[in-house]
Coordinates of C-alpha atoms and ligand atoms in Angstrom, one line a residue:
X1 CA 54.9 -51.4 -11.4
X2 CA 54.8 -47.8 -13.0
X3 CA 53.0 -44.6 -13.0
X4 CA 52.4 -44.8 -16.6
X5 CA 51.8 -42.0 -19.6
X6 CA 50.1 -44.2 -22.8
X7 CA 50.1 -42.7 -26.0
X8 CA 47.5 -43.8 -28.7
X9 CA 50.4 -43.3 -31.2
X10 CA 48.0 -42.8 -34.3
X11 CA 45.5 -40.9 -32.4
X12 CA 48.0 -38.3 -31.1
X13 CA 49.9 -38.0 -34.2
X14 CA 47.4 -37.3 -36.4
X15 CA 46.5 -34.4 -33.6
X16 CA 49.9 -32.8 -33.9
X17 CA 49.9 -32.9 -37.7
X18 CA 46.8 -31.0 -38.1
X19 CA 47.5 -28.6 -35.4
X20 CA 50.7 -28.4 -37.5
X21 CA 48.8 -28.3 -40.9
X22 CA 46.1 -25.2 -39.6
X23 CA 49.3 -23.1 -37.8
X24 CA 51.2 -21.6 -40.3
X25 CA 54.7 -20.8 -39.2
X26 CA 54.4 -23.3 -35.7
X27 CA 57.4 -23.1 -33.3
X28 CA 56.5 -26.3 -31.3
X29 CA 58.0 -25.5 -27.7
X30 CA 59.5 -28.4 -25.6
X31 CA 60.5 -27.2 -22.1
X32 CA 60.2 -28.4 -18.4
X33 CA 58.9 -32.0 -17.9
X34 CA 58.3 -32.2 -21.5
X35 CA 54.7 -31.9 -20.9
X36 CA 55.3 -34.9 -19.8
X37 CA 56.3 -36.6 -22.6
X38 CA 59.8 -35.4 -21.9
X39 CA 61.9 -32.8 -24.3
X40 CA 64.1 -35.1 -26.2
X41 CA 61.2 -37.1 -27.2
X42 CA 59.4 -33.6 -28.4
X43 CA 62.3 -32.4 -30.2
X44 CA 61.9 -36.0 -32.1
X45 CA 57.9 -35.1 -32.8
X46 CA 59.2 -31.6 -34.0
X47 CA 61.9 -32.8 -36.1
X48 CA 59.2 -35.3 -38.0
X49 CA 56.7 -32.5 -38.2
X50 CA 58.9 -30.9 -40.5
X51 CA 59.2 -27.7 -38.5
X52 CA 62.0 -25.5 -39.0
X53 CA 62.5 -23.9 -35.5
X54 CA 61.7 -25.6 -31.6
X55 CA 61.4 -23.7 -28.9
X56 CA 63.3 -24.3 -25.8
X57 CA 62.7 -23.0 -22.0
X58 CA 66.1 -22.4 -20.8
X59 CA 69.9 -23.0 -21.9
X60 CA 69.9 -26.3 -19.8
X61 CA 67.7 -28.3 -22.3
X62 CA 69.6 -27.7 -25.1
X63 CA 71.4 -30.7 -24.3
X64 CA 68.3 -33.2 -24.7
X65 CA 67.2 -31.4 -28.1
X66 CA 70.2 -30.5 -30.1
X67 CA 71.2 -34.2 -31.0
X68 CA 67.7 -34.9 -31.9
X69 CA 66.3 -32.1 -33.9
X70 CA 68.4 -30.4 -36.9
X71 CA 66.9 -27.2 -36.9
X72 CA 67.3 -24.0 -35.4
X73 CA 66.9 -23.8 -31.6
X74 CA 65.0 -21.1 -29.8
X75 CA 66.2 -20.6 -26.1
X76 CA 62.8 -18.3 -24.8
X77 CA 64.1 -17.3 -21.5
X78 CA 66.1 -13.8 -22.1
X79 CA 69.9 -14.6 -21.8
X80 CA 70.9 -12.7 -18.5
X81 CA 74.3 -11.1 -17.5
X82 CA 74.9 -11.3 -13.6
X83 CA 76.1 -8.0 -12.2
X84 CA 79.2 -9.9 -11.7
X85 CA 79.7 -10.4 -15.3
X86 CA 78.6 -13.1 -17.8
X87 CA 80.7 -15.7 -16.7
X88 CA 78.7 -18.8 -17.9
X89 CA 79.5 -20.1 -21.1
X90 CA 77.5 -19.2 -24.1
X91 CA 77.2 -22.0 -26.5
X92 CA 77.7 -20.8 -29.8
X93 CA 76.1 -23.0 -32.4
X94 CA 75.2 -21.5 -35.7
X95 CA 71.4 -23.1 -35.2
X96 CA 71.0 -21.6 -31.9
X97 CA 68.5 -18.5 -31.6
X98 CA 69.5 -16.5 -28.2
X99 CA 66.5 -13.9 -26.8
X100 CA 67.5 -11.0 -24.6
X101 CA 65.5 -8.9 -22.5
X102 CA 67.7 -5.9 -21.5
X103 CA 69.9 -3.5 -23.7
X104 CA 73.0 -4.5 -21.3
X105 CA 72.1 -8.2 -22.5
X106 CA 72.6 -7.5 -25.7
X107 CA 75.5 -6.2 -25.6
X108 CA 77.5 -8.5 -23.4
X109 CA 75.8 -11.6 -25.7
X110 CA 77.3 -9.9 -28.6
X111 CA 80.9 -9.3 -26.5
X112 CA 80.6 -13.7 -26.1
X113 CA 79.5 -14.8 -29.3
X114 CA 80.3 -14.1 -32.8
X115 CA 77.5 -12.9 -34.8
X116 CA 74.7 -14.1 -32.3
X117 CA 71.2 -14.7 -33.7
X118 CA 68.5 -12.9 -31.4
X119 CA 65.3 -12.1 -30.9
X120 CA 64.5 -9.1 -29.0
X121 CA 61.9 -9.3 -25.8
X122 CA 59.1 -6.8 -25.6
X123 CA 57.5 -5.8 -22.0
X124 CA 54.2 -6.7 -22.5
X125 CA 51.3 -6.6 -20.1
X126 CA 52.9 -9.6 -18.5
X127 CA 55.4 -7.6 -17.2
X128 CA 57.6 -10.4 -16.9
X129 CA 60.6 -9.8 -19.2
X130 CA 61.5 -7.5 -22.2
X131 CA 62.5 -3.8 -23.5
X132 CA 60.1 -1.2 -23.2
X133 CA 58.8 0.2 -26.6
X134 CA 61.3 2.9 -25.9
X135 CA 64.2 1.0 -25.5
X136 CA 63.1 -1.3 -28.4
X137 CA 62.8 1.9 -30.5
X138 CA 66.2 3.3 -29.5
X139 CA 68.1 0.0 -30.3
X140 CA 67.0 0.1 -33.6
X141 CA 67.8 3.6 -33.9
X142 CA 71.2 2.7 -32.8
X143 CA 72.0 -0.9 -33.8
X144 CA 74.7 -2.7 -32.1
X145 CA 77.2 -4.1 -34.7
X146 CA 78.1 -7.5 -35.1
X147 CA 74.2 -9.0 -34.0
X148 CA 71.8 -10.9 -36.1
X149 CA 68.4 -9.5 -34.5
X150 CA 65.7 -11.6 -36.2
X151 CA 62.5 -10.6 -34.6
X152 CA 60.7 -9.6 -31.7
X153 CA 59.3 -12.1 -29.3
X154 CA 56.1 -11.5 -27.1
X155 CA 55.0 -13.3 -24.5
X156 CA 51.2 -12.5 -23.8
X157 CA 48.9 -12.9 -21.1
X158 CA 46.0 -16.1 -21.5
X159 CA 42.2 -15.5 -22.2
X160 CA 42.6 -12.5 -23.2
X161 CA 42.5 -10.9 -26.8
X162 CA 45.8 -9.6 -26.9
X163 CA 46.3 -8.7 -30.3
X164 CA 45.8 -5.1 -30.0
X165 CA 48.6 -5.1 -27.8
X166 CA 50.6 -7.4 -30.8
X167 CA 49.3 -4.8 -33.3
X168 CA 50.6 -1.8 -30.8
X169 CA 54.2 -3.1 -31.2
X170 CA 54.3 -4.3 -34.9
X171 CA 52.9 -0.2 -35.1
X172 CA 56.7 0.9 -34.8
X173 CA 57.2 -0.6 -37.4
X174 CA 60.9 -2.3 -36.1
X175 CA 60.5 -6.2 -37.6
X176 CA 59.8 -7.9 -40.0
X177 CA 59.2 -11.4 -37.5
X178 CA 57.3 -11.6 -34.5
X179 CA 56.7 -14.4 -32.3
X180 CA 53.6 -14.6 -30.2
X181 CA 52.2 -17.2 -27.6
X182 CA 48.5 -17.8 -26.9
X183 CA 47.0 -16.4 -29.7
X184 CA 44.0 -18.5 -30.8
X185 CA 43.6 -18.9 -34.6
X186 CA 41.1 -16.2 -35.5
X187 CA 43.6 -13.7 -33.9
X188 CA 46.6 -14.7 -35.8
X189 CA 44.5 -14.6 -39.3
X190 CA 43.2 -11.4 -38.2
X191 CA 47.2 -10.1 -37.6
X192 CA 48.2 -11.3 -40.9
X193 CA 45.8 -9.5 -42.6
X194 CA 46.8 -6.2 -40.9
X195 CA 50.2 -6.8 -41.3
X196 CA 50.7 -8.6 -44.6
X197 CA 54.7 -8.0 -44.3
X198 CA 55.0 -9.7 -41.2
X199 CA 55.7 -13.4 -40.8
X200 CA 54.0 -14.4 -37.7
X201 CA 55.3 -17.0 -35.8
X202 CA 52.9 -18.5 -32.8
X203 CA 54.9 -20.7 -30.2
X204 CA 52.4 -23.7 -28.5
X205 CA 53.3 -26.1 -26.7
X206 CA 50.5 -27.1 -24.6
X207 CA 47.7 -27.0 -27.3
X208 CA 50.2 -28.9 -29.6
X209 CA 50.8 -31.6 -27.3
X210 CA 48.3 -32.3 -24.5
X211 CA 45.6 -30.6 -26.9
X212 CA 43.8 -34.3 -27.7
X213 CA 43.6 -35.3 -24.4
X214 CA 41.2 -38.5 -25.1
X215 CA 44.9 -39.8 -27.6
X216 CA 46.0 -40.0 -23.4
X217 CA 45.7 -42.2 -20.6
X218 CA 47.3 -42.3 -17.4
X219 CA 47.3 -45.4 -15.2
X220 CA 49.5 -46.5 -12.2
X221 CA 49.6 -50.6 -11.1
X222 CA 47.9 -51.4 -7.8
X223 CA 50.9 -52.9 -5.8
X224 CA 49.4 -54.6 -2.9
X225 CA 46.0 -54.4 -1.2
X226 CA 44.9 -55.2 2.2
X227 CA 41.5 -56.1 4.1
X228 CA 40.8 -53.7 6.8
X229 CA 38.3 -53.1 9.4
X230 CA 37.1 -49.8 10.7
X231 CA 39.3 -48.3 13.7
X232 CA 42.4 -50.3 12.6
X233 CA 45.5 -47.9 12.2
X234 CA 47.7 -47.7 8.9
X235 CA 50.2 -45.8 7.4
X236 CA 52.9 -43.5 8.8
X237 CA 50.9 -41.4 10.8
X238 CA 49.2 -44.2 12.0
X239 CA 45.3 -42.7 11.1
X240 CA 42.4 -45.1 11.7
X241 CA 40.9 -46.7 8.9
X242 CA 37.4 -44.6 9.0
X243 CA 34.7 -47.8 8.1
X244 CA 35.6 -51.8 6.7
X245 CA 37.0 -51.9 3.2
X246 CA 40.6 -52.2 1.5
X247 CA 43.6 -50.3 1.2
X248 CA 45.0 -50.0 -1.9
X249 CA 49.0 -49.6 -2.3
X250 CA 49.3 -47.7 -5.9
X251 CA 52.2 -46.6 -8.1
X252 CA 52.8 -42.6 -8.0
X253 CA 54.0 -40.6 -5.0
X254 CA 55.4 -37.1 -4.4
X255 CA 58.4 -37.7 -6.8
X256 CA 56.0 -38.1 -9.5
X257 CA 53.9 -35.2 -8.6
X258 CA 51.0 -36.6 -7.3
X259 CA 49.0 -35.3 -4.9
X260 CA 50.5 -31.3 -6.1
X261 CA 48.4 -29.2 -7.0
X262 CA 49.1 -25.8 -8.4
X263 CA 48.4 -22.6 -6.0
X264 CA 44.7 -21.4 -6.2
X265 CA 43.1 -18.6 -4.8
X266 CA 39.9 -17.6 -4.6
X267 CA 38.5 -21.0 -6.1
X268 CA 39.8 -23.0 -2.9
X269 CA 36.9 -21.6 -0.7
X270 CA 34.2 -22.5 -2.8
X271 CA 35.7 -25.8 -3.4
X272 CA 36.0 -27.0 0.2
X273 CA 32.3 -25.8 0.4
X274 CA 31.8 -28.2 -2.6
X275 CA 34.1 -30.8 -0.9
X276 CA 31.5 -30.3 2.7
X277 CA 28.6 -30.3 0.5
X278 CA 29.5 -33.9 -0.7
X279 CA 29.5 -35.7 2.4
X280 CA 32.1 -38.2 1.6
X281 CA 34.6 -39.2 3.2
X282 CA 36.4 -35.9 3.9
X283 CA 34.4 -35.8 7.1
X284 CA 36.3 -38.2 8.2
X285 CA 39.4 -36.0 7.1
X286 CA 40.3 -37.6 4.3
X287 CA 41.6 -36.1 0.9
X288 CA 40.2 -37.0 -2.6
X289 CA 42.8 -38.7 -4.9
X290 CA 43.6 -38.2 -8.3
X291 CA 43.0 -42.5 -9.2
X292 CA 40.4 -44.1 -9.9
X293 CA 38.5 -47.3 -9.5
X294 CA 35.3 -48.3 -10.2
X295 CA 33.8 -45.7 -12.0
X296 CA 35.1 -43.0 -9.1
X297 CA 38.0 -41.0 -7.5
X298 CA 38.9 -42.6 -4.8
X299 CA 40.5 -41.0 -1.1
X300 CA 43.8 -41.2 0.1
X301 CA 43.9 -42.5 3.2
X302 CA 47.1 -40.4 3.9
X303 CA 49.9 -38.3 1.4
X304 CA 51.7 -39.9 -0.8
X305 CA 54.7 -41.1 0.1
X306 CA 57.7 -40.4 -1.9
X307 CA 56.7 -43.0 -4.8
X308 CA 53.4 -44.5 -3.8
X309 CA 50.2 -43.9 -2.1
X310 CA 47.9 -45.3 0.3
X311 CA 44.1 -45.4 -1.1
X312 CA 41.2 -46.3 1.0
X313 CA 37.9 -47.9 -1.0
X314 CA 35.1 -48.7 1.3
X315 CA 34.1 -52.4 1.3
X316 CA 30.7 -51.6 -1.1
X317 CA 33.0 -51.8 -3.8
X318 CA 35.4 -55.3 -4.8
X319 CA 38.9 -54.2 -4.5
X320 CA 41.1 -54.9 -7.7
X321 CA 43.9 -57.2 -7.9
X322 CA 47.2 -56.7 -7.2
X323 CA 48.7 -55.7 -10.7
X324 CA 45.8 -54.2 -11.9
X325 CA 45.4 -50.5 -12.7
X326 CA 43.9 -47.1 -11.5
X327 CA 43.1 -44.7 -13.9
X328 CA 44.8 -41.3 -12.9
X329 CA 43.7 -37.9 -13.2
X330 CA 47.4 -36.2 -14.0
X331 CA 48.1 -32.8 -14.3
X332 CA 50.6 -33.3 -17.5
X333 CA 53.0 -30.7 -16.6
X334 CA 53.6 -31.5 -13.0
X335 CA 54.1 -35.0 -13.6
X336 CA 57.4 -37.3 -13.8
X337 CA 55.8 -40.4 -15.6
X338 CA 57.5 -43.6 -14.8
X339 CA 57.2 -44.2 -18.4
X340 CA 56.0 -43.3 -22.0
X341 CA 54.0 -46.0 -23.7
X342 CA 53.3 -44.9 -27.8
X343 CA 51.6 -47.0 -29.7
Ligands
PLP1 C1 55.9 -22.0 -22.3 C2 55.8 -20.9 -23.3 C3 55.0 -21.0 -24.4 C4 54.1 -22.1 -24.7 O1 53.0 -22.1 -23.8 P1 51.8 -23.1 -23.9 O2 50.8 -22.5 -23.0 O3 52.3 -24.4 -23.3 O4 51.4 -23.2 -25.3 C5 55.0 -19.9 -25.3 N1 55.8 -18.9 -25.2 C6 56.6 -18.8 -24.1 C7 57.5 -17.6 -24.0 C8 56.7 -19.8 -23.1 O5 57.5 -19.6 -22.1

């Protein structure tokens, strides 16, 4: 009775050892939901990869990776001092890598912890988090004592070819490490051969795990179904069924993430025109879902409730049977999977 994530176990293993094998230097990242797999069951695959360094989100998932992977641990958001001082506790293990974003960082990180190991933070284009090339330049001019700074980290825009911007940084001429997200292959050849004397690290997570996405399949159990006629009401808000058919009780709700979807813009238009241009049963108000049956998506009848929904399927098409599953169109990283089948 589960919304559940199957691995084919020899499928998606043999994915992540050749992404593994083709990416010198790899710094798997486990963060959030895990891409939902879950982090402590990543820091697992990373630890049997062989790598040498994972990659975590924030200070809070430490806990789920440092019992399961020996190596070093790289905490990628930039360690933050409050203006009221840096009162949360710094852990201090010897395999943990700290980054910092700000000069005043550095320095309180370095008051907390004895010898920290860090990488530094450029602002690049993303404008999300870092030093200016300035400020990168003047802390090396002026290096705090008593810090292990062990390369530069930049975080890079997608879809674009950012390694100009990589090469514009590695042009100061400050470190000796850099590590880079969203570089594609060709880009992090074409970087080591410009820069022979730099060790290049790429962190992936999403290309690493969720990059062979036929090695997974989401399902979620039908848990009851019911004969309905057109005009009858159902669910909370009481709507009325729109023609004869079945609704469908299925596993997955809000708490699992179904039925999110992440902001869009400019697409939305164009899809509702899409959506119009169909003729299905959003006429009738109705929202596509992300299961399947038959061969097809199939509609909500209303939201999902907090951890199932309520599918409508038209009476052309033979309901399944209770226990039976949907196929279901997931969006990995928004999901809370009920659980993790590998084979
Ligand atoms: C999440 C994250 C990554 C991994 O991104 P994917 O798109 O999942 O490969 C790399 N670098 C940083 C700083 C991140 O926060």
């Amino acid at each position: 009775m589960a919304l559940t994530l199957t691995v084919d176990g020899p499928r998606w293993r043999a994915h992540l050892r050749s992404v593994a094998d083709r990416t010198p230097g790899l710094v798997p990242v486990a963060k959030g939901n895990g891409y939902g797999f879950g982090v402590g069951r990543l820091a697992r695959k990373a630890g049997w990869l062989g790598s040498d360094l994972l990659a975590v989100g924030g200070y809070g998932e430490l806990s789920e990776v440092m019992g399961r992977f020996d190596g070093d641990v790289l905490v990628m958001t930039p360690r933050r001092v409050s203006s009221t001082g840096d009162s949360e506790r710094v852990p201090t293990d010897p395999r943990l890598v700290h980054t910092v974003g700000r000069p005043e960082d550095l320095q309180a990180l370095t008051a907390t912890v004895d010898r920290p190991r860090v990488l530094v933070e450029g602002l690049t284009s993303m404008r999300r988090h870092g030093l200016t090339m300035d400020e990168l330049a003047h802390l090396v001019a002026h290096p705090p004592s008593g810090v292990r700074i062990e390369g530069l980290a930049l975080h890079l825009p997608i879809g674009i070819d950012a390694t100009q911007e990589v090469r514009d940084w590695l042009a100061l001429g400050l470190t000796r490490q850099v590590f880079v997200s969203h570089l594609s292959a060709g880009q992090l050849a074409d970087l080591r051969t410009r820069h022979p004397d730099v060790t290049i690290r790429p962190r992936v997570g999403t290309s690493l795990w969720l990059g062979d996405r036929a090695a997974l399949t989401v399902s979620a159990t039908v848990l009851d179904v019911h004969a309905v006629t057109r005009g009858q009401r159902a669910g909370y808000r009481q709507r009325r069924v729109p023609r004869d058919g079945h609704l469908l009780v299925v596993a997955g709700g809000t708490a699992h993430g179904i039925g999110l979807e992440a902001p869009t813009a400019a697409a939305s238009a164009r899809q509702r025109a899409i959506a119009l241009a169909r003729g299905g049963l959003d006429a009738a108000g109705l929202a596509l879902s992300p299961y399947s049956w038959a061969g097809r998506q199939r509609w909500f009848l209303e939201p999902p409730h907090m951890q199932s929904s309520m599918l409508f399927l038209p009476a052309s098409v033979p309901p399944p049977a209770i226990g039976a599953e949907l196929g279901v169109e997931a969006r990995f990283t928004t999901t809370a999977f009920d659980q993790v089948t590998i084979s």
